[in-house]
Amino acid sequence: MLKKRIVATLVVKQDVVVQSIGFSRYLPVGRAEISAEFLNRWGIDEIVLIDIDARTSGRSIDIDLVHRVSENVFVPLTVAGGISSSQEAKKLISNGADRVMINTAAFLRPELISELAEIFGNQAVVVSIDVKRDSNSSPWVFTHCGTKNTGLSPVEWARQVSEYGAGEILLTSIDRDGTKTGYDCPLIRNVSDTVTVPIIACGGVGHPKHFIEGITKGHASAVAAGNFFHFTEHSSITTKAFLRQHNVDIRLDTYATYEGITFQRNGRIDKWPEDYLNRLRFEYIADEVI
Amino acid sequence: MKKPKLLIVDYGIGNQGSVANALLKLDCTFKLSGKREDILRADSYIFPGVGAFGAVMENILASDILSTLEHQVLEKKKPILGVCLGMQVFSEDSDELGFHKGLGWISGHVRKLPMRKGFRIPHVGWNEIKIIQKKPLFVRTEKHSNFYFDHSYALYCEQSTIAATCWHGSIVIAAVQKENIYGVQFHPEKSQSSGLKLYRSFSSMMS
């Protein structure tokens, strides 16, 4: 059976991975290739690399950055940032990207979605949709890094982009971004129940249980987080161990599995019992060699 | 003994770079090229493919390597591993975005995955495979291994050619095997350790 995916988004600004809050505040984290390497080592299912400065600087995401990040990543890498032509997409795919993602460019010229799908197949084309709710709590699609209201509802725009040939949609709640209060599940669910392509939920994760909600309440096929994975060692593995314990069907085949671990209420792992730790001191654990 | 030469075939479209990264990680000796001399010199091939069937076939025909490669594969029986679209083009034809003829190396056709309630198309993500023919591709593969799939169209072929399957509302052929011709629908270069083990098995075949 197809597993649910845990996806990490790496938001890059001025060549640095950043923590993003509400699409307006950015705190530095580190180098993209290091983050990606650790995420890969810790069993992440997919990585999305987004250059949020690209479009406003009049370029698409840097090919060299993509190449460097992809060298130690053996999971799919989706790249985004100012991509507006199939030539740009071709160069990125030849240099380590597996899929391309477009946001504002899709709104300005939706035919681009079909053009990319015709050459690369719709499975290689992801459309990113950012959403903000107004004072009546009605959701609206925003482009240009969350600054321009398109006047379209997320359900309507999602329907259109999938008709144009998008293979997948990354749906982000700008309001929830960086708040650690969980996904906007009603938003995710409304879009997911409308289209037949997979939806990746994004925006708001602060606790492993939020991933579960994205799947069970939001009906997402994949659950993404940016900030959440950066600050704890083995974050994606412990998250998956938590999800496994709650019967979510995900892949967990890293060498370390954290099976049997217990979790605190805040989602962090408990310390192993003392006698277990004492025994571990004398156990030889060989490296995995392929 | 001479070291066997593995070639990643570069015909202008695809994620050859990612496949090369995977082989570098395994410390495998290989070459990445689309030149005729390199095709003649190689002992085995990896044939990656990303894109729509029509676009991929167009690139293969325009690249001028087909007759050389066909001779090595069909006459000299050198092993070849097709990946994703690389495997699909081994078939007779596909109806993705129009009707396109394939290379016809395996009898079978590429058709759109059927829509089934509760299963979304494209089939994208990690799925568990059922191994039917263990040797040589899956000798290092553990039970219940997951591989990364990303496709809307799939190959349908004879029972005897099927090496592995998975489930997505209907049976999806995950791998094929016919004499020296091998193919996988999933992306080993994107399937972390499961995928690396498969590339190790293929590259170790000749030694």
Coordinates of C-alpha atoms in Angstrom, one line a residue, chain A residues 3 10 19 37 82 87 100 118 131 220 235 285 290:
Chain A
K3 CA 2.5 5.1 2.4
L10 CA 13.8 24.0 2.9
Q19 CA 12.8 29.6 9.5
E37 CA 22.0 15.8 4.0
G82 CA 11.0 31.8 -10.0
Q87 CA 14.0 25.5 -20.5
V100 CA 9.6 21.4 -10.3
E118 CA 3.8 17.7 -21.7
V131 CA -3.7 30.8 1.3
A220 CA -3.7 15.0 2.8
S235 CA 13.7 14.8 14.1
I285 CA 26.3 -1.7 16.5
I290 CA 25.5 -1.2 1.1

